[in-house]
Structure formats: C-alpha cells, structure tokens
XYZ file of C-alpha atoms in Angstrom:
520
model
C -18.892 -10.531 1.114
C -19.779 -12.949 4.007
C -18.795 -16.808 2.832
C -21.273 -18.147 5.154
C -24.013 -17.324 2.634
C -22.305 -18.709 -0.429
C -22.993 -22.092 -1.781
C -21.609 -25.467 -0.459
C -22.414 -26.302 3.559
C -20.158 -29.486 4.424
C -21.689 -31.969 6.367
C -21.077 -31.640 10.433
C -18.986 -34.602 10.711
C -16.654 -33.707 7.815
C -16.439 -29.962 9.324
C -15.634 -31.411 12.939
C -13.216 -34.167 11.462
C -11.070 -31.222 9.612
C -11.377 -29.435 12.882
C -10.253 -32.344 14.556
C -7.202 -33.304 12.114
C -6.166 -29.646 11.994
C -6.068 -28.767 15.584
C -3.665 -31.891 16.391
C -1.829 -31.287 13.529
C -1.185 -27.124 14.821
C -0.652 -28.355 18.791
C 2.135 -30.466 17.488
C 3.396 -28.399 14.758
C 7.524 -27.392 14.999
C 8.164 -24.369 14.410
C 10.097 -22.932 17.195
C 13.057 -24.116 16.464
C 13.537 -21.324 13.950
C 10.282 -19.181 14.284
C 9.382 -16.682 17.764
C 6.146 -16.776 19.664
C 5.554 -12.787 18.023
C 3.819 -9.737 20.032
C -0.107 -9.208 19.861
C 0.499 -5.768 20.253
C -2.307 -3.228 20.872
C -2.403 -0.117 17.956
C -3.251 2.745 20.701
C -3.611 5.366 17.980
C -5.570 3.390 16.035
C -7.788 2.104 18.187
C -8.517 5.442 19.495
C -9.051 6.854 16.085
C -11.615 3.685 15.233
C -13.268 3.246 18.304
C -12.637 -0.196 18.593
C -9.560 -1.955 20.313
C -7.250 -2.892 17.052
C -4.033 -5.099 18.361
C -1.425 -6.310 15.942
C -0.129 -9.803 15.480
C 3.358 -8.942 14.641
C 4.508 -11.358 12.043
C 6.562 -8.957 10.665
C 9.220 -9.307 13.362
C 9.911 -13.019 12.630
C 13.844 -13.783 11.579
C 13.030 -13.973 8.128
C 10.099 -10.939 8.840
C 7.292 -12.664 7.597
C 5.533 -15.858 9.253
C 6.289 -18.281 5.653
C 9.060 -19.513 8.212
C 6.365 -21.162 10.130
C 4.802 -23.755 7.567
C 8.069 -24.003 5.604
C 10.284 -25.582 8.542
C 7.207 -27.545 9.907
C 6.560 -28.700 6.742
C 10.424 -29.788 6.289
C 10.514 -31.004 9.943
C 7.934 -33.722 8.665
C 10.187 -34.933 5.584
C 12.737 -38.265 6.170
C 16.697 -37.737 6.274
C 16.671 -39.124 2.712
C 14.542 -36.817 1.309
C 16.482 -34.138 3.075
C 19.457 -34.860 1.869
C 18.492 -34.960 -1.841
C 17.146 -31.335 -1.345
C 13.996 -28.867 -1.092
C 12.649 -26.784 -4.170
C 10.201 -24.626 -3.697
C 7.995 -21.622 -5.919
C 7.523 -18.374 -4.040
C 7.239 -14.307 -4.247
C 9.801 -14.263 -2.161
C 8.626 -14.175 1.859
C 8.419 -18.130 1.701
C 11.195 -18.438 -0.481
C 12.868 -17.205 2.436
C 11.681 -19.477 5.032
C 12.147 -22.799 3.365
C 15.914 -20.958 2.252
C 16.658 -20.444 6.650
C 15.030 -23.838 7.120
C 17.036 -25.697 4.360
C 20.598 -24.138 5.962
C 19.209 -24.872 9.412
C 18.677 -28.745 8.249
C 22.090 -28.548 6.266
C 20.329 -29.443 3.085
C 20.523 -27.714 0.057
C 17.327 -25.206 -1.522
C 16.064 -24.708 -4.935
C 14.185 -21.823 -4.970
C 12.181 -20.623 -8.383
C 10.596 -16.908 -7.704
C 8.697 -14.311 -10.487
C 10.941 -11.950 -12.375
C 8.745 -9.227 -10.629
C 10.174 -10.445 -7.074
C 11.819 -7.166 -5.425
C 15.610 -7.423 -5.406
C 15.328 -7.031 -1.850
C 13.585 -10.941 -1.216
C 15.621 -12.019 -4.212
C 18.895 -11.117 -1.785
C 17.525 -12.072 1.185
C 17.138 -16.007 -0.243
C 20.746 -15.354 -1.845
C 21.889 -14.467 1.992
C 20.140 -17.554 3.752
C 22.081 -20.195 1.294
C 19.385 -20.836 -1.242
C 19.783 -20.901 -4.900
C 17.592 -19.000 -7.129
C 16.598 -19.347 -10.679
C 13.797 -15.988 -11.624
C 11.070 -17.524 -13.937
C 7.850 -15.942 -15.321
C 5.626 -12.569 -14.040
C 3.232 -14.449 -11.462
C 3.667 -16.852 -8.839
C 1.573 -19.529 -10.828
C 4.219 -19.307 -13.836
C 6.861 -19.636 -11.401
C 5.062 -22.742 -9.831
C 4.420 -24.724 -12.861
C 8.426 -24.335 -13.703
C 9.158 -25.575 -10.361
C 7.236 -29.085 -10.478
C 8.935 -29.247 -13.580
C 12.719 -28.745 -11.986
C 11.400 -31.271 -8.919
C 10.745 -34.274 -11.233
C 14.199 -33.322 -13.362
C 16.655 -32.362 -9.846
C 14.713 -35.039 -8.097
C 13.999 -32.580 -4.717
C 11.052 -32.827 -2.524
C 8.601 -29.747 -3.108
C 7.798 -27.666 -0.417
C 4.598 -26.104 -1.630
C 3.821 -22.390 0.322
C 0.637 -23.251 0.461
C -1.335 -25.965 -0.433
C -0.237 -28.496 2.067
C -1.163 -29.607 5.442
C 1.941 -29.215 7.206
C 2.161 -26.142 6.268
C -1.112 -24.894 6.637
C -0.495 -26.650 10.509
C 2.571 -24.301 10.526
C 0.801 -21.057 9.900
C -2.339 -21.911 12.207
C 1.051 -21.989 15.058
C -0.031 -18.076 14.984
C -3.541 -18.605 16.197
C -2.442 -20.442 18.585
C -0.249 -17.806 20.062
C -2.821 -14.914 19.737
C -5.678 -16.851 21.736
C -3.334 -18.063 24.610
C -1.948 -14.076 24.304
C -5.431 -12.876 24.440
C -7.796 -14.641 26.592
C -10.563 -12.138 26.697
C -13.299 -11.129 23.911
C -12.462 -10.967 20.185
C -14.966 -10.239 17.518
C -12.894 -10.927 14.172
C -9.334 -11.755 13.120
C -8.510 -9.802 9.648
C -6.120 -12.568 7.859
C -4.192 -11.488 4.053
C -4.809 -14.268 1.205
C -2.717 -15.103 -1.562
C -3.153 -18.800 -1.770
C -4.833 -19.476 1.326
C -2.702 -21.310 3.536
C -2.269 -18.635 6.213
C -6.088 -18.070 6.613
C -6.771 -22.133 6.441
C -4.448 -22.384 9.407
C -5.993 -19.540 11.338
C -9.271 -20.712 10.614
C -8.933 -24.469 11.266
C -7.460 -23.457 14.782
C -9.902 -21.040 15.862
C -13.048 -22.367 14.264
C -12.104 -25.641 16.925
C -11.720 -23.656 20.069
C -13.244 -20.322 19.695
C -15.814 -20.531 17.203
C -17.460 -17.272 18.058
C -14.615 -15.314 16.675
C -15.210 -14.171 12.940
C -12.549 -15.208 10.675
C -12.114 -12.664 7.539
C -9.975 -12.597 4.440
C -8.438 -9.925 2.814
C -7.479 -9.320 -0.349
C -7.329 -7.200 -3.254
C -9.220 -6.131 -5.498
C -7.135 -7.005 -8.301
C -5.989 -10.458 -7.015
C -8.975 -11.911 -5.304
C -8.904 -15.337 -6.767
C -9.989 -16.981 -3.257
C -12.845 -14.738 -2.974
C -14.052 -15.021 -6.150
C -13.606 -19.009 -6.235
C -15.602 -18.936 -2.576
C -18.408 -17.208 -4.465
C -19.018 -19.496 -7.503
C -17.888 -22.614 -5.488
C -14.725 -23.944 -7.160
C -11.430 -22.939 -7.846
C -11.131 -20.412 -10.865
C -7.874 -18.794 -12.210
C -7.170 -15.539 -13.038
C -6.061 -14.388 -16.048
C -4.340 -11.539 -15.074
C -3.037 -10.054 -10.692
C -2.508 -7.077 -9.570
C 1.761 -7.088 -8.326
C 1.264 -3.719 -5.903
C 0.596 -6.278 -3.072
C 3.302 -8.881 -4.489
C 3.048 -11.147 -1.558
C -0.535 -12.077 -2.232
C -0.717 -12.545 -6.305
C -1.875 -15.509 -6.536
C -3.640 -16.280 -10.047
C -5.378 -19.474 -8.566
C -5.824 -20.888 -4.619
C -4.518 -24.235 -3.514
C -7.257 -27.197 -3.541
C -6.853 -27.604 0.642
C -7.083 -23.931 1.237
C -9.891 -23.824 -0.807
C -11.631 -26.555 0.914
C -11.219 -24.971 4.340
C -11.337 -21.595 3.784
C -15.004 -22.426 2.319
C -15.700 -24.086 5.416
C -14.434 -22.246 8.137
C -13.874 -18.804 6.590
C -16.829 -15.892 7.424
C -16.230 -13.075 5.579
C -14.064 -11.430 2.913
C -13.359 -7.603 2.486
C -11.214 -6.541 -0.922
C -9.201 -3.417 -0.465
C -7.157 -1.364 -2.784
C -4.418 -0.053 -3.599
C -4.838 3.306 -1.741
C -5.879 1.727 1.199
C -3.052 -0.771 1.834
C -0.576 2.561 1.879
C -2.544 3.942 4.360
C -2.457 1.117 6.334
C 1.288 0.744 5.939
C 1.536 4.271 7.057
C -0.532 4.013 10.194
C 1.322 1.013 11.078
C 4.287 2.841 10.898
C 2.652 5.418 13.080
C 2.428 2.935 15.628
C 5.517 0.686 15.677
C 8.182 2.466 13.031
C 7.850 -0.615 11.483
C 7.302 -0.217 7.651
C 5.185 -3.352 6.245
C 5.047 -4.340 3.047
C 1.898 -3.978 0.774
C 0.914 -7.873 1.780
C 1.745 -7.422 5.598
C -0.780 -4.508 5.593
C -3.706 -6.123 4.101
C -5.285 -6.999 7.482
C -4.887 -3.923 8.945
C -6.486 -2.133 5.736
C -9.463 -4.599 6.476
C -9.856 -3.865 9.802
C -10.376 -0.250 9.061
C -12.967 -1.027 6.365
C -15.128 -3.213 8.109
C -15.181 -0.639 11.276
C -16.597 1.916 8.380
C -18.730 -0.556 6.645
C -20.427 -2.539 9.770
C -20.320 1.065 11.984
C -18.772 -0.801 14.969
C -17.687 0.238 18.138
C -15.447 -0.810 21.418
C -15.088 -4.225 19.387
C -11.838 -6.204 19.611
C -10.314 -6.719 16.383
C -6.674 -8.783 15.257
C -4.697 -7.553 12.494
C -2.115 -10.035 11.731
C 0.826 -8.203 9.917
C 2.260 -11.174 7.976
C 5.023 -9.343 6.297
C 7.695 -6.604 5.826
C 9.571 -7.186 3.184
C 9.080 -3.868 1.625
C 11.135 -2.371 -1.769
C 12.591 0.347 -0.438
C 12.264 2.132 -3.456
C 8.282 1.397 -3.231
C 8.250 3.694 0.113
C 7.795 6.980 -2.333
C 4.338 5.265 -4.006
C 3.458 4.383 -0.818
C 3.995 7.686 0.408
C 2.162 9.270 -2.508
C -0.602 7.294 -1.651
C -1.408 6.529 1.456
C -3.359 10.053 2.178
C -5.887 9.442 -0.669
C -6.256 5.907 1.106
C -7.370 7.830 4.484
C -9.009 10.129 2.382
C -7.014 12.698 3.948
C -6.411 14.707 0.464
C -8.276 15.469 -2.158
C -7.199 16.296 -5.770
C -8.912 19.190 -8.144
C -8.624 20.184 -11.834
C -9.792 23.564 -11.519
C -10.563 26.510 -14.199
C -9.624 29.818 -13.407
C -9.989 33.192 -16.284
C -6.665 34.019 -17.640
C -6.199 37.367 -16.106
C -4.485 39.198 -13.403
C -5.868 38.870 -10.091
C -7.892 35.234 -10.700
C -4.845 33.031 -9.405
C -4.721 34.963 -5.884
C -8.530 34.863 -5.546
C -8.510 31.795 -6.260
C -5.779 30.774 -3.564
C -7.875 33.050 -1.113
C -11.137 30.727 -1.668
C -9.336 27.832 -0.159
C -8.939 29.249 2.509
C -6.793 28.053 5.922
C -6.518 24.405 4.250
C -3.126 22.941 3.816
C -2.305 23.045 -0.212
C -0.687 19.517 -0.608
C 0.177 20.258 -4.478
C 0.278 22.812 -6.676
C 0.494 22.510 -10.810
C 0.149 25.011 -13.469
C 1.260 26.214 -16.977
C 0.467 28.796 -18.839
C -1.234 27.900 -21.804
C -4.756 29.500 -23.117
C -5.283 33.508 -22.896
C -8.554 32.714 -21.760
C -8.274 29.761 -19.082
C -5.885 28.522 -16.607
C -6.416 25.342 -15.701
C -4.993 24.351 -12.459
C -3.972 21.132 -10.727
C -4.289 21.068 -7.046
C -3.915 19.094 -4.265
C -6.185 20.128 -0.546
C -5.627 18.063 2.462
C -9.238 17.096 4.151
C -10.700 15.905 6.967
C -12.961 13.834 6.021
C -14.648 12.016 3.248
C -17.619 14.128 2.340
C -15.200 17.368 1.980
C -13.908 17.307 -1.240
C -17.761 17.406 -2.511
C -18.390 20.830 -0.619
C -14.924 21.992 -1.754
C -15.979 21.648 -4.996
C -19.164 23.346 -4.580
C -17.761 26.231 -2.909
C -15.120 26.589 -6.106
C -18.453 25.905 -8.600
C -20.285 28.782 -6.866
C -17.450 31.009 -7.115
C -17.106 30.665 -10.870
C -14.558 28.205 -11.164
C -14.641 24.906 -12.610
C -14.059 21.795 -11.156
C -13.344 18.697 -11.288
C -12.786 16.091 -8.344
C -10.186 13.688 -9.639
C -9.691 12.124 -6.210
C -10.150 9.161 -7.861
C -9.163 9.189 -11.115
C -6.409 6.927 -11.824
C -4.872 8.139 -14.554
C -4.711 11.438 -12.669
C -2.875 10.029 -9.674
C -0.566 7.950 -11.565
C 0.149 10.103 -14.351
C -1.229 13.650 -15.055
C -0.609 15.281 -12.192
C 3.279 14.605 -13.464
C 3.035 16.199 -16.607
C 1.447 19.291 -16.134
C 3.303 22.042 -17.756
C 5.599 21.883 -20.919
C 6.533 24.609 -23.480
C 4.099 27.803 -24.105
C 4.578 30.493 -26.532
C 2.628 32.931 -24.039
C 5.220 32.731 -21.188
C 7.394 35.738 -22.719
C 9.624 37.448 -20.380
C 9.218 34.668 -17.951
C 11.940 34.294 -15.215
C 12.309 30.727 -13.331
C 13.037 30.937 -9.709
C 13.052 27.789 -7.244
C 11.886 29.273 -3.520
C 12.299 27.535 -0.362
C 9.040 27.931 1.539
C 8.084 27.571 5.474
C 5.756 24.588 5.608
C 3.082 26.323 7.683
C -0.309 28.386 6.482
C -0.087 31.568 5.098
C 3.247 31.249 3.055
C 1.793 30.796 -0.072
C -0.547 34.044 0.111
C 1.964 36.002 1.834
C 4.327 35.668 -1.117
C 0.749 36.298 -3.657
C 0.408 39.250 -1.752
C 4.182 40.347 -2.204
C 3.615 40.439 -5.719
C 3.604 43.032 -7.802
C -0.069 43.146 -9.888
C 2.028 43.705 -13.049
C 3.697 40.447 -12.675
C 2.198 37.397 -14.147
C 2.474 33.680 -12.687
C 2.754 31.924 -16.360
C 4.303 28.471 -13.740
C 3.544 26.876 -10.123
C 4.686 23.900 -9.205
C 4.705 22.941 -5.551
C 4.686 19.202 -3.894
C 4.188 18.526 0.211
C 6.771 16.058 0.730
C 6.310 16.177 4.650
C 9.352 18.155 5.365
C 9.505 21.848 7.318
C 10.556 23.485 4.180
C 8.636 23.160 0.567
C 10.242 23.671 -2.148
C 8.191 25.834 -4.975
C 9.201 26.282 -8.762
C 7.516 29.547 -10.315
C 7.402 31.035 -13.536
C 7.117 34.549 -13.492
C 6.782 37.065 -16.023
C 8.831 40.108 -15.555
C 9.169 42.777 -18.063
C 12.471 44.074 -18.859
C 11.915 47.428 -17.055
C 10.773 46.109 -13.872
C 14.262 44.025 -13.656
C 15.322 46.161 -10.492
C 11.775 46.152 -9.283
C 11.732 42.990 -9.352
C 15.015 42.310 -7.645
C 13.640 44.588 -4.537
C 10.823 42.043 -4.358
C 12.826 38.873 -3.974
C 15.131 40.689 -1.286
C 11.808 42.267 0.685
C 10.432 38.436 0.284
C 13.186 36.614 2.705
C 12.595 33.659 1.330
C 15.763 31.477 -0.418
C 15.666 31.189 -3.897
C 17.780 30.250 -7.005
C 17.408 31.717 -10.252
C 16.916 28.691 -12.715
C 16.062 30.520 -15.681
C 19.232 29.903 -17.603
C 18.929 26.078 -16.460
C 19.636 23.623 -19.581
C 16.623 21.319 -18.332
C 14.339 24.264 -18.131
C 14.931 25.912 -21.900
C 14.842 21.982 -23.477
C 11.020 21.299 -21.863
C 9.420 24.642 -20.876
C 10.737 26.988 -22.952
C-alpha cells in the first residue's frame, strides 16, 4: 500500500518547514537522561535466510524495554516546575504508561496513569513498580483516553499524550537519529510499528530531512490499521472495533499530528497478521533470546513480507523492535503459532475408511515428514476422519500434500488457514463413542525423531484397533502420545507382551476419572 500514491501532496514549503521544525526539535530532544543510545544489531540468521542484510534497532532493551521512555521524559523535560509539581496523567496500553511512570519518579512528581482493562498484568505491575498510580478503564486505548482528559480537567494534571504531541513525537525520532549515525552506509527502508503514529512521525520527520532516499514503512495489523486506512481516504477515521493480539498498537483512531506527517513523509504501509507477528517473535528470539512482544515484532514481520512481496535481494533493511513487554502466559499462542506464520506447518482434515490397515497406510503416505499433531476419535464404522498436523518447507507444499493424499483415496482438506480450526477444532477432537468397546487408554512417551510413530504401527498387532490418537510437538526430545486401543479380553496377555517388546514408557490411564467422564 505505498502512501505516496494516495491523495493529498503538501505544498514544498510546508513539507520542508515540518522537516525543518522536526529535525531541531529531535537534535535537541532529552532523552538520555533516562533512555540508552540502543544496539542496531545485525539478524545474521535472518539475513541469511532473506537474502538481504536485516539489522535490528533494539528498543526492546531500553530500562523500561520499550522506547515510550523516549517521548514521555522529553515531553516532561519541556513542562515548567509548576506544572510538575501538580502532576502528569497520562492514557496508555501500558509500554508508555511506563515511561511517563520512570520519568514522573525521576522528576519527583507524582503520575496518574489510566490503562484498558485488557492491559497484561505484567505492564499493569511494571507502572505499579516505577511509582505510578493506576486506575484500569474501558477495552481500548481510545476508551481509556477519553476517561483520562476527563480526570486531567477534574485532578488538574498536565496530560502527557503517547502520541499526538510534538515533544514526543521529537522524543521517538531520538531513535533515527541513533540508527543513521550507527549506520552510515546504504539503507533501502526502515520497517516502523503504528498504533497512533507518533513513533513513525518521529522516524519519518528525521530521516525524510537528512536521508530522504531511505523508504520509510508502517506496519500494522490487519485488524487495527486505523493509520493506514485514514492515509488511504485522506482523514482520520475511527474504528469501531481493534484487534488486542498486538496490544501495543490498538489504536481505534491516529493522533491529528501523526496523521499529518505520516501522510507526508510516510512511503509505504504493509498489514501483517496474527500468524506472522509470532513468527517474527520467534525468529527474533532465534537471534537475540530476546522474546518481543506482539507490537515489538511488527517491523520485523514487515520486513519479511516486503522481501517476499517486492522479491528483493542484498538490500539493507531496519527493523526497529519497539517493545518486549510480553504476557508470559501469551508465549504458548505464540508458540502455537508462529510455524503457520513461516508457513513451516501445515494442517489437514483427512478421511480415511474405517477398517483395519487404513490408519497405517495412511501414516506410510506421509512419508519421512515430521507429524507436528495428531487427532482422532473413533466415531463412524465407515470413516475416520483425522486431524493432522505436517511440518513443510515451503509454501506451495501443503497443495501437493494434499494431492498426493486425494490421489491415494483419501480426503482432504487444507485447513492451514482456517481460523476456527487453529483456534478451536483442532482442541476438541474426540469425545465419547459407543464404538470404542474394549478400548484400553495408554499415555506413551515417544523419541522425537522419524520413524517412532510407524515403528510402534508396525508393533501392532492387526487385530488391535486404534479407536484414539492424540499427539502434539511441543519442541521437546520426548512426545508424549495418548492412544485408544481396542483390545479384546483374550488378547489381555498378548497385549501385555506388546507393550514390554515396545520399550517405550507408558501409563495405563484407562481407569482415569477424566477419561470415563469425556471419552467414555
């Protein structure tokens, strides 16, 4: 979505005089008596894997571990000793909260800080840590905004907007600053998160006045891309409703400065999802053991989509990872997700006959490729319908996959990206069936390698039905597997000589509470 196309070209000498105003305002901004001059620090694996030279601006690593600190102290640096004293409120997800919160105890004045209800615990703490008092109001940072101007005209406290204001705009555009003096050489684009704009207006401003060449480029998401979408139509619109995955950047509707110079100065804008911000955390975390939060990885998801889109190569290309104030309780969703962001797995609802035999042939058409998942339930003496989970190596795999099952008589469905699917189904496969008689529920302990899966199909007796697989890759040496298998009563010592010629652990769950209350 390149902005230089879209409607509304300021005149020259308004477009130099912002450039102008701006680039004083960032050479004299203070911010270092809190903030650090962070690393531009080059992603070797990723650059390798891209072709292109990716380097990080590591935001992440600021005291507060996102660069809010910047425009929040600059912007309180600029206030008089009287307004000081009677106090700073501000309205924020949580990373700026934290920044004017450091700031305020730095001054010795006191903070007001209103943030969403959907703020994770861990930001709501962090403010709680640096001094600053907070009071949780509405589901979006717009509802918690409109309650702060009210508390400002009530408590009489200076607002210190995260945003929309010039200071701190001047504050943010600090980190251009640092990357062009820390990289002197060629760079083709700078990949910048937006929530309400006054990161990229800061970038932008600074680098539009001394390296113009260099493509600026917003990110956000597709389900909070309010600045895009105002850019676009040429005025500010609101959204009615944001997506709170990337919490950092739901913004319903963009400040009226950031507006104004993202429009001008601002080339391009790339909207990832959901999928793709995991992966990005992930291969950030590849490269620094740093874990991001959804926000803080927007640029780097960029990045990775333009190379795709644009088919570039040996480019230089800026990431700046503005945040990691991650949930840790949000790591597992990451997790989860980030391989169907690299499109490193794919996901299958395939239909396999009801009889004896199908389930290893089945197994044995996949072939050497690592089984990431594994769901099934006997329910239909005709069909089996099975839930799996391949990892691939590239995006035009799952197709042939597919193909290969099609042509093999099985059914199939790609529900790589199917939402409900990935959210949802792939949970609730299984439940009760009156066909699983004489069923015995073991839990094995597998070696995470290939071959384990059909050495223990081939182990199996041909009399012995699988009514229940469940199996999940969680990344570890050892999978654990849940089966269902139906054993009649005559085969009991049989089936005993299997498990001990097996040599794999198990545990014999069959009598387990949980297991006769939902699949029995």
């Amino acid at each position: 979505m390149p902005a230089k196309n879209l409607p509304h070209t300021p005149h020259f000498a308004d477009r130099q005089a912002d450039l102008s105003k701006y680039l004083q305002r960032i050479l004299t901004a203070r911010v270092y008596d809190v903030a650090i001059e962070t690393e531009l620090m080059p992603a070797r694996n990723l650059s390798k894997r891209l072709g292109n030279q990716v380097l990080l601006k590591r935001e992440d690593t600021q005291p507060v571990f996102s660069f809010k600190l910047r425009g929040a102290y600059n912007k309180m640096a600029h206030l008089s000793a009287e307004r000081l004293q009677r106090g700073v409120i501000c309205a924020s997800a949580g990373n700026h909260a934290q920044g004017v919160a450091l700031s305020a105890k730095r001054m010795g004045c006191k903070a007001l800080i209103v943030m969403p209800t959907t703020t994770p615990k861990l930001k709501i703490d962090a403010v709680k840590a640096l001094g600053g008092e907070v009071v949780l109001h509405g589901e979006s940072y717009s509802d918690a905004h409109e309650h702060a101007l009210t508390l400002e005209k009530s408590e009489g406290m200076t607002f210190v907007h995260p945003f929309d204001d010039p200071d701190v705009i001047a504050g943010q555009g600090t980190i251009a600053m640092e990357i062009l003096r820390q990289h002197q050489g060629p760079i083709d684009a700078i990949f910048v998160a937006i929530g309400g704009g006054g990161l990229i207006s800061g970038v932008a401003a600074y680098v539009k006045a001394v390296r113009p060449e260099i493509k600026i480029i917003g990110v956000q998401t597709v389900d909070s891309d309010a600045m895009a979408r105002s850019v676009q139509v040429g005025k500010r619109i609101e959204l009615s409703e944001v997506g709170l995955f990337s919490d950092g950047t739901a913004v319903k509707k963009v400040g009226e400065e950031t507006f104004r110079l993202t429009r001008q100065f601002v080339d391009e804008f790339i909207l990832v999802d959901t999928d793709a911000v995991c992966a990005a955390i992930k291969d950030v975390f590849q490269e620094t053991r740093s874990i991001l939060e959804p926000a803080g990885a927007l640029g780097v998801a960029a990045a990775k989509q333009y190379v795709q889109t644009h088919g570039v190569k040996g480019q230089t290309l800026v990431a700046i990872t503005c945040g990691a104030n991650m949930n840790f309780d949000r790591l597992r969703f990451a997790a989860e997700r980030a391989e169907l962001g690299e499109e490193r797995e794919a996901l299958f609802a395939v239909t396999i006959p009801e009889e004896r035999g199908s389930f290893k042939r089945f197994c044995e058409l996949l072939g050497p490729r690592s089984v990431t998942e594994f769901n099934y339930r006997i329910s239909d003496t005709q069909q089996a319908h099975v839930f799996v989970g391949l990892s691939t190596a590239n995006r035009d795999e799952p197709a042939k996959i597919a193909r290969n099952l099609e042509r093999a008589g099985f059914p199939t469905l790609d529900l790589s990206g199917d939402e409900l699917a990935l959210s949802h189904l792939r949970h609730l496969v299984g439940g009760r069936s009156e066909l699983a008689k004489e069923e015995r529920l073991y839990r094995f302990i597998f070696p995470e390698r290939p071959g384990a899966l059909m050495k223990f199909l081939s182990s199996m007796h041909p009399d012995w039905n699988i009514s229940l697989f469940h199996y999940r890759n969680q990344g570890a040496d050892y999978g654990r597997i849940l089966v269902g298998i139906q054993v009649p009563k005559d085969d009991k010592k049989a089936f005993k000589e299997f498990l001990q010629t097996l040599a794999y652990p198990c545990v014999d769950e069959t009598d387990n509470p949980a297991y006769r209350l939902f699949l029995r």
